[in-house]
Amino acid sequence: MAELIQPVKGMNDVLADQAPWWDRLEAVAHELFASYGYRRVRLPVLERTELFSRSIGELTDIVSKEMFTFDDHGDSLTLRPEGTAGLVRAALCNGLLHNQQQKLWLSGPMFRREKPQKGRYRQFHQMSVEALGFPDAEIDAELIALSARLWRELGLKSTKLELNTIGTAESRQKYKQVLVEHFSRHRELLDDDSLRRLDRNPLRILDSKNPQLRELIDAAPLLSDYLDAESRAHFERVRALLGDVGVGYVLNPRLVRGLDYYSRTVFEWVTDRLGAQSAICSGGRYDGLVAQLGGHDTPAVGWALGLERIVELMQAEGIGADEAPLDAQLVAVGEAERRFGFKLVEQLRERLPGVRVSVGTPSAGFKAQLRHADKNGARFALILGESELAAGKVSVKPLREDRPQQLMTVEECAELLRQTRAPA
């Protein structure tokens, strides 16, 4: 026997018993995004490395440690670690931002060379919703309200919104100088990553996961004390709009986000049901990113959620995602009966679009086929023997109710399945 080929470290198989939760999340999200006027784009997973080093930031953990990058005949290429930079690149390259506003969303796999652990994989899946060309606070609030509505429609109860503003690049520059002074007075307490960030981007120190730095970070000055007036007014309007529609939040003055392209409004949805990995959705404004990637100054805002994290949370909260049952399964022994049965199930599919019917295991015996239909959860067994074949009909045996089987035409069988089928 040949040796099994094992999966790549950090890659995860989503099997059929888990897929219904994914299907439910995606179906609810897709319909909701459309109702808010967001249109889907599908983008490549492979981009030029420069796209991410220029957008995410050279000093971020993502760019410095976690990207899957390789050389392709002199071109440095990277499997995308997140979706926003690629979406902006696509919008610029396809002329979507010439005096236009765009409301777009995308979904697909992302890749980071992180330490695999529960809920975190090296290939993971994100949905992101992005609005480009909208400067006003209303779009920030709309996107946050959209995410809040998504949790409600999924039935999630444990989510909490953390909200902050990090101002403009100019106000952050003033704040960075104050941070450098604060952390420089305690250089001996900083780890290697923080020392590396100190002179180039001290805001990243606030993102440190090192528990030994928690007290020092908590003692740092607050960015809110250095905000420009326009950013402060923008943030107050976002807060007022969220209050108007009943979206609760907690102000978190230490929330800065892990990507360098953010400005002004930033937010995270967190939960206490998933252990230390509490963030399930993150986003904010990135007004400078389009210009940073070669376009004109363009206001923009968006968020991304991790599908694996949301599915895990749905299961942790006991939210079901039951598949609709199999409507019927064929039970036929004999070559002629099997051929007639194959034609029969195709006729049922033609007459009743969406019907869930299976040909089962035609090579097995009659009793084994019947047991298999029952095990598969089929509501009816479609039995074909010599007498049914001679009559050109099928015996329909209920498997979930105590009722006698009936001999039916294809039309009668289709009508029975239509009347009794479960909703999709």
PDB file of N, CA and C in Angstrom, residues 12 23 29 33 49 74 79 153 163 218 246-247 253 280 290 312 373 377-378 398 408 412:
ATOM      1  N   ASN A  12      -6.088  23.291   6.615  1.00  0.00           N
ATOM      2  CA  ASN A  12      -7.219  22.656   7.282  1.00  0.00           C
ATOM      3  C   ASN A  12      -8.243  22.190   6.267  1.00  0.00           C
ATOM      4  N   ASP A  23     -21.851  27.212   4.829  1.00  0.00           N
ATOM      5  CA  ASP A  23     -22.886  27.546   3.850  1.00  0.00           C
ATOM      6  C   ASP A  23     -23.867  28.564   4.421  1.00  0.00           C
ATOM      7  N   ALA A  29     -24.529  36.221   4.714  1.00  0.00           N
ATOM      8  CA  ALA A  29     -23.673  37.367   4.413  1.00  0.00           C
ATOM      9  C   ALA A  29     -23.884  37.869   2.991  1.00  0.00           C
ATOM     10  N   PHE A  33     -25.010  41.660   2.216  1.00  0.00           N
ATOM     11  CA  PHE A  33     -24.139  42.586   1.488  1.00  0.00           C
ATOM     12  C   PHE A  33     -24.890  43.196   0.300  1.00  0.00           C
ATOM     13  N   THR A  49       4.916  41.066  -4.208  1.00  0.00           N
ATOM     14  CA  THR A  49       5.239  41.274  -2.791  1.00  0.00           C
ATOM     15  C   THR A  49       5.194  42.744  -2.418  1.00  0.00           C
ATOM     16  N   GLY A  74      12.855  36.282 -11.043  1.00  0.00           N
ATOM     17  CA  GLY A  74      13.213  37.648 -10.715  1.00  0.00           C
ATOM     18  C   GLY A  74      12.091  38.484 -10.140  1.00  0.00           C
ATOM     19  N   LEU A  79       1.654  34.988  -1.677  1.00  0.00           N
ATOM     20  CA  LEU A  79       0.266  34.591  -1.472  1.00  0.00           C
ATOM     21  C   LEU A  79      -0.382  35.610  -0.538  1.00  0.00           C
ATOM     22  N   GLU A 153     -28.453  38.360  12.444  1.00  0.00           N
ATOM     23  CA  GLU A 153     -29.106  37.417  11.532  1.00  0.00           C
ATOM     24  C   GLU A 153     -28.530  36.010  11.659  1.00  0.00           C
ATOM     25  N   LEU A 163     -14.180  50.256  19.791  1.00  0.00           N
ATOM     26  CA  LEU A 163     -14.121  51.359  18.835  1.00  0.00           C
ATOM     27  C   LEU A 163     -13.056  52.366  19.254  1.00  0.00           C
ATOM     28  N   ASP A 218       0.057  50.047  29.070  1.00  0.00           N
ATOM     29  CA  ASP A 218      -1.087  50.689  29.726  1.00  0.00           C
ATOM     30  C   ASP A 218      -0.735  52.071  30.260  1.00  0.00           C
ATOM     31  N   GLY A 246     -28.818  52.098  17.523  1.00  0.00           N
ATOM     32  CA  GLY A 246     -28.770  51.121  18.602  1.00  0.00           C
ATOM     33  C   GLY A 246     -27.604  50.159  18.570  1.00  0.00           C
ATOM     34  N   VAL A 247     -26.499  50.542  17.936  1.00  0.00           N
ATOM     35  CA  VAL A 247     -25.303  49.690  17.936  1.00  0.00           C
ATOM     36  C   VAL A 247     -24.431  50.090  19.125  1.00  0.00           C
ATOM     37  N   PRO A 253      -9.153  53.006  23.804  1.00  0.00           N
ATOM     38  CA  PRO A 253      -8.143  53.959  23.333  1.00  0.00           C
ATOM     39  C   PRO A 253      -6.828  53.312  22.924  1.00  0.00           C
ATOM     40  N   ILE A 280     -12.960  38.586  16.063  1.00  0.00           N
ATOM     41  CA  ILE A 280     -13.611  37.851  14.977  1.00  0.00           C
ATOM     42  C   ILE A 280     -13.801  38.708  13.730  1.00  0.00           C
ATOM     43  N   VAL A 290      -5.043  54.298  -1.113  1.00  0.00           N
ATOM     44  CA  VAL A 290      -5.134  54.382  -2.572  1.00  0.00           C
ATOM     45  C   VAL A 290      -3.977  55.200  -3.131  1.00  0.00           C
ATOM     46  N   GLU A 312     -16.605  28.787  14.189  1.00  0.00           N
ATOM     47  CA  GLU A 312     -16.290  28.273  15.527  1.00  0.00           C
ATOM     48  C   GLU A 312     -17.184  28.926  16.580  1.00  0.00           C
ATOM     49  N   ALA A 373     -30.287   3.724   2.594  1.00  0.00           N
ATOM     50  CA  ALA A 373     -31.199   4.858   2.418  1.00  0.00           C
ATOM     51  C   ALA A 373     -31.640   5.417   3.766  1.00  0.00           C
ATOM     52  N   GLY A 377     -30.559   9.196   5.894  1.00  0.00           N
ATOM     53  CA  GLY A 377     -31.577  10.154   6.307  1.00  0.00           C
ATOM     54  C   GLY A 377     -32.631  10.438   5.266  1.00  0.00           C
ATOM     55  N   ALA A 378     -32.714   9.589   4.233  1.00  0.00           N
ATOM     56  CA  ALA A 378     -33.718   9.810   3.188  1.00  0.00           C
ATOM     57  C   ALA A 378     -35.127   9.712   3.765  1.00  0.00           C
ATOM     58  N   PRO A 398     -42.238   5.368   2.690  1.00  0.00           N
ATOM     59  CA  PRO A 398     -41.827   6.359   3.690  1.00  0.00           C
ATOM     60  C   PRO A 398     -40.870   5.727   4.706  1.00  0.00           C
ATOM     61  N   MET A 408     -46.558   4.351  -7.588  1.00  0.00           N
ATOM     62  CA  MET A 408     -46.830   5.662  -8.183  1.00  0.00           C
ATOM     63  C   MET A 408     -46.183   5.797  -9.555  1.00  0.00           C
ATOM     64  N   GLU A 412     -46.732  11.324 -10.090  1.00  0.00           N
ATOM     65  CA  GLU A 412     -47.282  11.243  -8.733  1.00  0.00           C
ATOM     66  C   GLU A 412     -46.172  11.283  -7.690  1.00  0.00           C
TER      67      GLU A 412
END
